Coordinates of C-alpha atoms and ligand atoms in Angstrom, one line a residue:
M300 CA 130.6 115.5 104.3
I301 CA 127.0 116.1 105.2
D302 CA 125.8 117.5 108.5
F303 CA 123.3 114.8 109.3
D304 CA 120.9 115.8 112.1
P305 CA 117.8 113.7 112.8
F306 CA 116.0 116.8 114.1
S307 CA 116.5 118.9 110.9
H308 CA 113.1 120.0 109.5
A309 CA 114.5 120.1 106.0
L310 CA 115.4 116.4 106.4
H311 CA 111.9 115.5 107.4
D312 CA 110.4 116.7 104.2
D313 CA 112.2 114.0 102.2
P314 CA 114.9 112.1 104.0
Y315 CA 115.3 109.3 101.4
P316 CA 117.8 111.0 99.0
V317 CA 119.9 111.9 102.1
Y318 CA 119.8 108.3 103.3
E319 CA 120.9 107.2 99.9
Q320 CA 123.9 109.5 100.0
L321 CA 124.8 108.3 103.4
R322 CA 124.7 104.6 102.4
D323 CA 126.8 105.3 99.3
E324 CA 129.3 107.8 100.5
F325 CA 129.3 107.9 104.3
P326 CA 127.9 104.6 105.6
V327 CA 129.3 105.5 109.0
I328 CA 129.3 109.2 109.7
H329 CA 130.0 111.2 112.9
N330 CA 128.3 114.5 113.6
P331 CA 130.5 116.1 116.3
R332 CA 128.1 119.0 116.9
I333 CA 125.4 116.6 118.2
Q334 CA 127.8 113.8 119.2
L335 CA 126.2 111.2 117.1
W336 CA 127.4 108.4 114.8
V337 CA 124.9 107.4 112.1
I338 CA 124.9 103.9 110.6
S339 CA 122.9 103.5 107.4
R340 CA 123.5 100.3 105.5
Y341 CA 121.2 97.3 106.0
D342 CA 123.9 94.8 107.1
D343 CA 125.5 97.2 109.6
V344 CA 122.1 98.2 111.1
Y345 CA 121.2 94.5 111.4
E346 CA 124.6 93.7 113.0
G347 CA 124.1 96.4 115.6
M348 CA 120.7 94.9 116.6
R349 CA 122.3 91.5 116.9
Q350 CA 124.6 92.7 119.7
P351 CA 122.4 94.3 122.3
L352 CA 125.1 94.3 125.0
V353 CA 127.5 96.2 122.8
Y354 CA 124.8 98.4 121.2
S355 CA 123.2 99.1 124.6
S356 CA 119.7 100.6 125.1
E357 CA 120.3 101.7 128.7
R358 CA 121.1 105.3 127.9
I359 CA 118.6 106.0 125.1
G360 CA 117.5 109.6 125.4
M361 CA 120.5 110.6 127.6
P362 CA 123.3 112.8 126.3
A363 CA 126.3 111.0 124.7
G364 CA 128.9 110.0 127.3
A365 CA 126.5 110.2 130.3
S366 CA 127.8 107.7 132.7
E367 CA 124.9 107.0 135.0
R368 CA 121.3 106.1 134.4
T369 CA 119.3 108.8 136.0
A370 CA 117.3 107.7 139.0
T371 CA 114.2 109.4 137.7
R372 CA 114.0 107.2 134.6
A373 CA 111.1 104.8 134.6
P374 CA 112.3 101.2 134.5
M375 CA 111.1 100.3 131.0
M376 CA 112.3 97.3 129.1
I377 CA 112.9 99.3 125.9
L378 CA 115.6 101.1 128.0
M379 CA 117.2 97.9 129.4
D380 CA 119.7 95.3 128.2
P381 CA 119.5 91.6 128.8
P382 CA 119.1 89.9 131.2
A383 CA 117.0 92.5 133.1
H384 CA 115.2 93.3 129.8
D385 CA 114.3 89.7 129.2
D386 CA 112.7 89.2 132.6
L387 CA 110.3 92.1 132.1
R388 CA 109.6 91.2 128.5
A389 CA 108.6 87.6 129.5
L390 CA 105.9 89.0 131.7
V391 CA 104.0 90.6 128.8
N392 CA 105.0 88.4 125.8
R393 CA 102.0 86.1 126.4
S394 CA 99.5 89.0 126.2
F395 CA 100.8 89.8 122.7
T396 CA 101.2 86.5 120.9
P397 CA 99.7 86.4 117.4
R398 CA 96.9 84.1 118.7
R399 CA 95.9 86.4 121.5
I400 CA 96.0 89.4 119.2
A401 CA 94.0 87.7 116.5
E402 CA 91.1 87.5 119.0
L403 CA 90.9 91.3 119.0
E404 CA 90.1 91.5 115.3
P405 CA 86.3 91.9 115.6
R406 CA 86.7 94.7 118.1
V407 CA 89.4 96.5 116.0
R408 CA 87.1 96.2 113.0
A409 CA 84.2 97.7 114.9
I410 CA 86.3 100.6 116.1
A411 CA 87.6 101.3 112.6
S412 CA 84.2 101.0 111.1
E413 CA 82.6 103.4 113.7
L414 CA 85.3 106.0 113.1
I415 CA 84.6 105.9 109.3
D416 CA 80.9 106.2 110.0
G417 CA 81.7 109.4 111.8
F418 CA 82.9 111.2 108.6
I419 CA 81.9 109.2 105.5
E420 CA 78.8 111.3 104.8
R421 CA 80.8 114.5 104.6
G422 CA 82.9 113.2 101.7
E423 CA 86.0 114.6 103.4
C424 CA 87.9 114.1 106.6
E425 CA 91.1 115.1 108.4
L426 CA 92.5 111.6 108.6
F427 CA 94.8 112.2 111.7
S428 CA 92.1 113.3 114.1
D429 CA 89.2 111.4 112.5
F430 CA 90.8 108.1 112.1
S431 CA 94.5 107.3 112.4
A432 CA 95.0 108.9 115.9
P433 CA 91.9 107.5 117.6
L434 CA 92.1 104.0 116.2
P435 CA 95.3 102.8 118.0
T436 CA 94.6 105.0 121.1
I437 CA 91.2 103.3 121.6
V438 CA 92.7 99.8 121.0
I439 CA 95.6 100.1 123.4
S440 CA 93.5 102.0 126.0
E441 CA 90.9 99.2 126.0
L442 CA 93.6 96.6 126.3
L443 CA 95.2 98.4 129.3
G444 CA 91.8 99.2 130.8
I445 CA 91.9 103.1 130.6
P446 CA 88.5 104.8 130.8
A447 CA 87.2 106.1 127.5
A448 CA 87.0 109.7 128.8
D449 CA 90.7 109.9 129.3
R450 CA 92.0 108.7 125.9
E451 CA 92.3 112.1 124.3
M452 CA 94.5 113.3 127.1
F453 CA 96.8 110.3 126.5
K454 CA 97.1 110.8 122.9
E455 CA 98.1 114.4 123.4
Q456 CA 100.7 113.5 126.0
S457 CA 102.1 110.7 124.0
T458 CA 102.5 112.9 120.9
A459 CA 104.4 115.4 123.1
V460 CA 106.7 112.6 124.2
V461 CA 107.6 111.5 120.7
A462 CA 107.9 115.0 119.3
A463 CA 110.6 115.6 121.8
S464 CA 112.4 112.3 121.4
G465 CA 115.4 111.5 119.3
P466 CA 119.2 111.4 119.6
G467 CA 121.3 114.6 119.5
G468 CA 118.8 117.2 120.7
G469 CA 115.1 117.8 121.2
S470 CA 113.4 119.3 124.2
S471 CA 113.4 116.6 126.8
E472 CA 111.6 119.0 129.2
D473 CA 108.4 118.7 127.3
A474 CA 108.8 114.9 127.2
A475 CA 109.5 114.8 130.9
R476 CA 106.4 116.9 131.7
A477 CA 104.2 114.7 129.5
N478 CA 105.6 111.6 131.1
Q479 CA 104.9 113.0 134.6
I480 CA 101.3 113.8 133.7
M481 CA 100.8 110.3 132.4
A482 CA 102.5 108.6 135.3
A483 CA 100.5 110.5 137.9
Y484 CA 97.2 109.6 136.2
L485 CA 98.3 105.9 135.7
A486 CA 99.2 105.7 139.4
E487 CA 95.6 106.5 140.3
Q488 CA 94.3 104.0 137.8
F489 CA 96.6 101.2 139.2
A490 CA 95.4 102.1 142.8
E491 CA 91.8 101.8 141.6
K492 CA 92.5 98.4 139.9
R493 CA 94.3 97.1 142.9
K494 CA 91.0 97.6 144.8
R495 CA 88.8 96.3 142.0
P496 CA 90.7 94.2 139.4
R497 CA 89.2 93.9 135.9
D498 CA 89.9 91.7 132.9
D499 CA 92.6 94.1 131.5
L500 CA 96.3 94.3 131.1
M501 CA 96.9 96.8 134.0
S502 CA 95.1 94.3 136.3
A503 CA 97.2 91.5 134.9
L504 CA 100.4 93.5 135.5
L505 CA 99.4 94.0 139.2
E506 CA 99.2 90.2 139.5
A507 CA 102.4 89.4 137.6
E508 CA 105.4 88.1 139.5
L509 CA 109.1 88.7 138.8
D510 CA 111.4 86.3 140.6
G511 CA 108.7 85.6 143.1
R512 CA 107.8 89.2 143.8
R513 CA 105.2 91.6 142.5
L514 CA 106.2 94.5 140.3
T515 CA 107.2 97.8 142.0
E516 CA 105.2 100.9 141.4
P517 CA 107.8 102.4 139.0
E518 CA 107.9 99.1 137.1
L519 CA 104.1 99.1 136.7
L520 CA 104.1 102.7 135.6
G521 CA 107.0 102.1 133.2
F522 CA 105.1 99.3 131.5
A523 CA 101.9 101.3 131.1
V524 CA 103.6 104.4 129.8
L525 CA 105.7 102.4 127.4
L526 CA 102.7 100.5 126.0
L527 CA 100.7 103.6 125.6
I528 CA 103.4 105.5 123.8
A529 CA 104.7 102.7 121.7
G530 CA 101.3 101.4 120.8
N531 CA 100.0 104.8 119.8
E532 CA 102.3 107.0 117.8
T533 CA 103.8 104.4 115.5
T534 CA 100.5 102.9 114.4
T535 CA 98.9 106.3 113.9
N536 CA 101.8 107.4 111.7
L537 CA 101.9 104.2 109.7
V538 CA 98.2 104.6 108.8
S539 CA 98.6 108.3 107.9
S540 CA 101.7 107.9 105.8
A541 CA 100.2 104.9 104.0
C542 CA 97.2 106.9 103.0
V543 CA 99.4 109.6 101.5
L544 CA 101.5 106.9 99.7
L545 CA 98.3 105.3 98.3
A546 CA 96.9 108.7 97.2
E547 CA 100.2 109.3 95.3
H548 CA 100.2 105.8 93.7
P549 CA 96.6 105.2 92.5
D550 CA 97.8 102.1 90.5
Q551 CA 99.0 100.5 93.7
R552 CA 95.8 101.4 95.5
A553 CA 93.7 99.9 92.7
R554 CA 95.6 96.6 93.2
L555 CA 94.6 96.5 96.8
V556 CA 91.0 97.5 96.1
A557 CA 90.7 94.8 93.4
D558 CA 92.3 92.2 95.7
P559 CA 92.0 92.9 99.4
G560 CA 93.9 89.6 100.0
L561 CA 97.0 91.6 99.1
I562 CA 96.5 94.1 101.9
P563 CA 98.8 92.2 104.4
R564 CA 101.7 92.5 101.9
G565 CA 100.7 96.1 101.3
V566 CA 101.0 96.8 105.0
E567 CA 104.6 95.4 105.0
E568 CA 105.4 97.7 102.1
F569 CA 103.9 100.7 103.9
L570 CA 106.2 99.8 106.9
R571 CA 109.2 99.5 104.6
C572 CA 108.7 102.7 102.7
E573 CA 107.6 105.0 105.5
S574 CA 109.1 103.4 108.6
P575 CA 107.3 105.1 111.5
V576 CA 110.5 104.6 113.6
Q577 CA 113.2 106.0 111.4
G578 CA 116.1 104.9 113.5
I579 CA 116.9 103.5 117.0
E580 CA 119.4 105.0 119.3
R581 CA 122.1 103.0 121.1
D582 CA 125.2 103.6 123.2
L583 CA 128.4 101.6 122.6
T584 CA 129.8 99.6 125.6
A585 CA 132.9 98.6 123.6
D586 CA 134.8 99.9 120.5
V587 CA 133.4 98.6 117.2
V588 CA 134.7 98.8 113.6
V589 CA 132.0 99.4 111.0
Q590 CA 132.9 99.7 107.3
G591 CA 136.5 100.1 108.4
E592 CA 135.7 103.0 110.7
K593 CA 136.4 102.7 114.4
I594 CA 133.7 104.0 116.7
P595 CA 134.9 104.2 120.3
A596 CA 133.1 102.8 123.3
G597 CA 130.8 105.4 124.9
S598 CA 129.7 106.8 121.6
K599 CA 126.0 107.3 120.8
V600 CA 125.0 105.7 117.5
F601 CA 121.8 105.9 115.5
L602 CA 120.9 102.8 113.5
L603 CA 118.9 104.1 110.6
L604 CA 116.1 101.5 110.1
A605 CA 114.4 103.5 107.4
S606 CA 117.7 103.7 105.4
A607 CA 118.3 100.0 105.8
N608 CA 114.8 99.4 104.3
R609 CA 115.9 101.1 101.1
D610 CA 119.4 99.6 100.8
P611 CA 119.7 98.1 97.3
R612 CA 122.5 95.9 98.7
R613 CA 119.7 93.9 100.4
I614 CA 116.3 95.0 99.0
A615 CA 115.6 94.7 95.3
D616 CA 114.6 97.9 93.5
P617 CA 114.1 99.6 96.8
E618 CA 112.7 103.0 95.6
R619 CA 109.8 101.2 94.0
F620 CA 106.6 101.2 96.0
D621 CA 105.1 97.8 95.3
V622 CA 102.2 96.6 97.4
G623 CA 102.7 93.0 96.3
R624 CA 106.4 93.0 97.3
H625 CA 107.5 89.5 98.6
P626 CA 109.7 88.8 100.3
N627 CA 109.9 92.0 102.2
R628 CA 112.7 92.0 104.8
H629 CA 112.2 95.4 106.2
L630 CA 113.6 96.3 109.7
S631 CA 110.8 98.6 110.8
F632 CA 109.9 96.5 113.8
A633 CA 113.7 96.2 114.7
F634 CA 115.1 92.8 115.2
G635 CA 116.4 90.6 118.1
T636 CA 116.1 91.5 121.7
H637 CA 113.9 94.6 121.3
F638 CA 111.8 93.3 118.3
C639 CA 108.6 95.2 118.6
L640 CA 106.3 93.6 121.2
G641 CA 103.3 95.0 119.4
A642 CA 104.2 93.9 115.9
S643 CA 101.2 91.5 115.6
L644 CA 98.8 94.1 117.0
A645 CA 100.2 96.9 114.7
R646 CA 99.8 94.5 111.7
L647 CA 96.3 93.7 112.7
E648 CA 95.3 97.3 113.1
A649 CA 96.8 98.4 109.8
R650 CA 95.3 95.5 107.9
V651 CA 91.8 96.1 109.3
A652 CA 92.2 99.8 108.8
F653 CA 92.9 99.5 105.1
E654 CA 90.4 96.7 104.6
E655 CA 87.7 99.1 105.8
I656 CA 89.1 102.3 104.2
L657 CA 89.6 100.8 100.8
R658 CA 86.2 99.1 100.9
R659 CA 84.3 102.2 101.8
L660 CA 86.3 105.1 100.3
P661 CA 88.5 103.5 97.6
E662 CA 89.0 106.8 95.7
F663 CA 90.5 109.3 98.2
R664 CA 92.7 112.3 97.4
V665 CA 94.8 114.5 99.6
S666 CA 92.9 117.8 99.4
G667 CA 95.3 120.2 100.9
P668 CA 98.7 120.6 102.5
V669 CA 99.7 117.9 105.0
K670 CA 101.4 118.9 108.3
R671 CA 104.4 116.9 109.3
L672 CA 105.4 115.8 112.8
H673 CA 108.9 117.0 113.6
S674 CA 110.7 114.4 115.7
G675 CA 114.1 112.9 115.8
V676 CA 112.9 109.4 115.6
I677 CA 109.3 109.2 114.5
R678 CA 108.2 109.9 110.9
G679 CA 104.7 111.0 110.8
L680 CA 101.9 113.5 110.0
L681 CA 99.7 115.7 112.2
E682 CA 97.2 116.7 109.6
V683 CA 96.1 114.9 106.5
P684 CA 93.1 116.4 104.7
L685 CA 91.4 113.9 102.5
E686 CA 88.4 114.1 100.2
F687 CA 86.7 111.1 98.5
E688 CA 83.7 109.7 96.7
T689 CA 82.1 106.9 98.7
A690 CA 82.0 103.3 97.4
Ligands
HEM796 C1 103.5 100.4 113.1 C2 103.6 100.2 114.3 C3 104.8 100.0 115.1 C4 106.2 100.1 114.8 C5 106.7 100.6 113.4 C6 106.9 99.8 115.9 C7 108.3 99.8 115.9 C8 109.1 99.4 117.0 C9 110.6 99.4 117.0 C10 111.5 99.8 115.9 C11 110.9 99.0 118.3 C12 112.4 98.8 118.8 C13 112.8 100.0 119.6 C14 114.2 99.8 120.1 O1 114.8 98.8 119.9 O2 114.8 100.8 120.6 C15 109.7 98.7 119.0 C16 109.7 98.2 120.3 C17 108.6 98.1 121.0 N1 107.3 98.2 120.6 FE1 106.7 98.7 118.7 N2 106.1 99.5 116.9 C18 104.8 99.6 116.5 C19 103.7 99.3 117.2 C20 103.6 98.9 118.5 C21 102.4 98.6 119.3 C22 101.0 98.7 118.7 C23 102.8 98.3 120.5 C24 101.9 98.1 121.7 C25 101.8 97.2 122.4 C26 104.3 98.4 120.6 C27 105.1 98.1 121.7 C28 106.4 98.1 121.7 C29 107.2 97.8 122.9 C30 106.7 97.5 124.2 C31 108.6 97.8 122.5 C32 109.8 97.5 123.3 C33 110.2 96.1 123.2 C34 111.4 95.7 123.9 O3 112.2 96.5 124.4 O4 111.6 94.5 124.1 N3 104.7 98.7 119.3 N4 108.6 98.9 118.2

């Protein structure tokens, strides 16, 4: 048996051999110490996401067996099951359709390009702070309508929230404090936009109606905090992890440099190989049987997306990093009810980021030790020193 703990620092260095062992030997494993069941094969992870009422999202982040949702939790759709989830989701879906998102491309490119301008002359950069952290923060802040001066504070708070997140442990006090700081600030911003509406998502949320009524203050805050966190951390880590992957596989990078039309497929492969969300937490509302193992109602389960993405039962030659892979049925944006709202935006940001990076600094190297983010859910990096010759 292995003592699988999503918070283990040793696991974060290289989780993939552990995932392989789980899939092959313990596709359903219970860790009594942290009261967590871990499910690691593609078909089983997929099946869990197909049943949102059995694999419930309402107690994500709460200890296993907790009976009530705490009153202090913000009403966020990511923490809700249908039908309440679907009503909230319908309010924002139209702001994130592929067509609406495609309109952002020129602005995303301008931001990416300005960030590269900021360091290219130096021949080196620290990718996290110079590029992969600010890019999605600026994009989502502009969409929501957050003043430029406050973005850095948001990035810090959202990193604190994800660092503390994950099933079976983690310091939720830090996350709670960070959430409070963000909520207090956002309440001020909503008050300001109520007086003077702008053409941004926060103003649109103030106008939105749910069953003929306006959103409550907690609902408004829940939306804004969710979009800020979900829109920030995942995309940052995708870009950082992908740069390290490309530095380690110069042959694959050369393919993208020679044929930028391949970058969208490359992005899907980055997502598959280094899923920024390693797994999603759920609580069972009924007994289930997975791989012949009964998991009782009330259990907390972790659906390991990143392991599903490398399951040879569904993905051909999964340990090979192939930027031209097609089809690529990774589960990194989840599936079904909670399929990532920002998938089109994340794909756009990552494609544009790599179009610009590979055009302007096609020959980069990792020039020193990287610093890993330790979180129970998010796979990512906090420091990535790069050096390069410019194109
Ligand atoms: C590479 C980038 C991204 C990845 C890998 C990613 C991944 C995910 C995953 C796995 C979920 C499902 C969570 C669950 O079921 O518990 C999710 C949900 C969500 N994501 Fe993303 N995400 C990314 C970028 C974004 C961006 C840019 C936004 C910004 C708008 C965003 C907004 C959301 C929201 C609001 C949800 C909740 C959807 C719901 O409950 O219906 N994500 N994302």
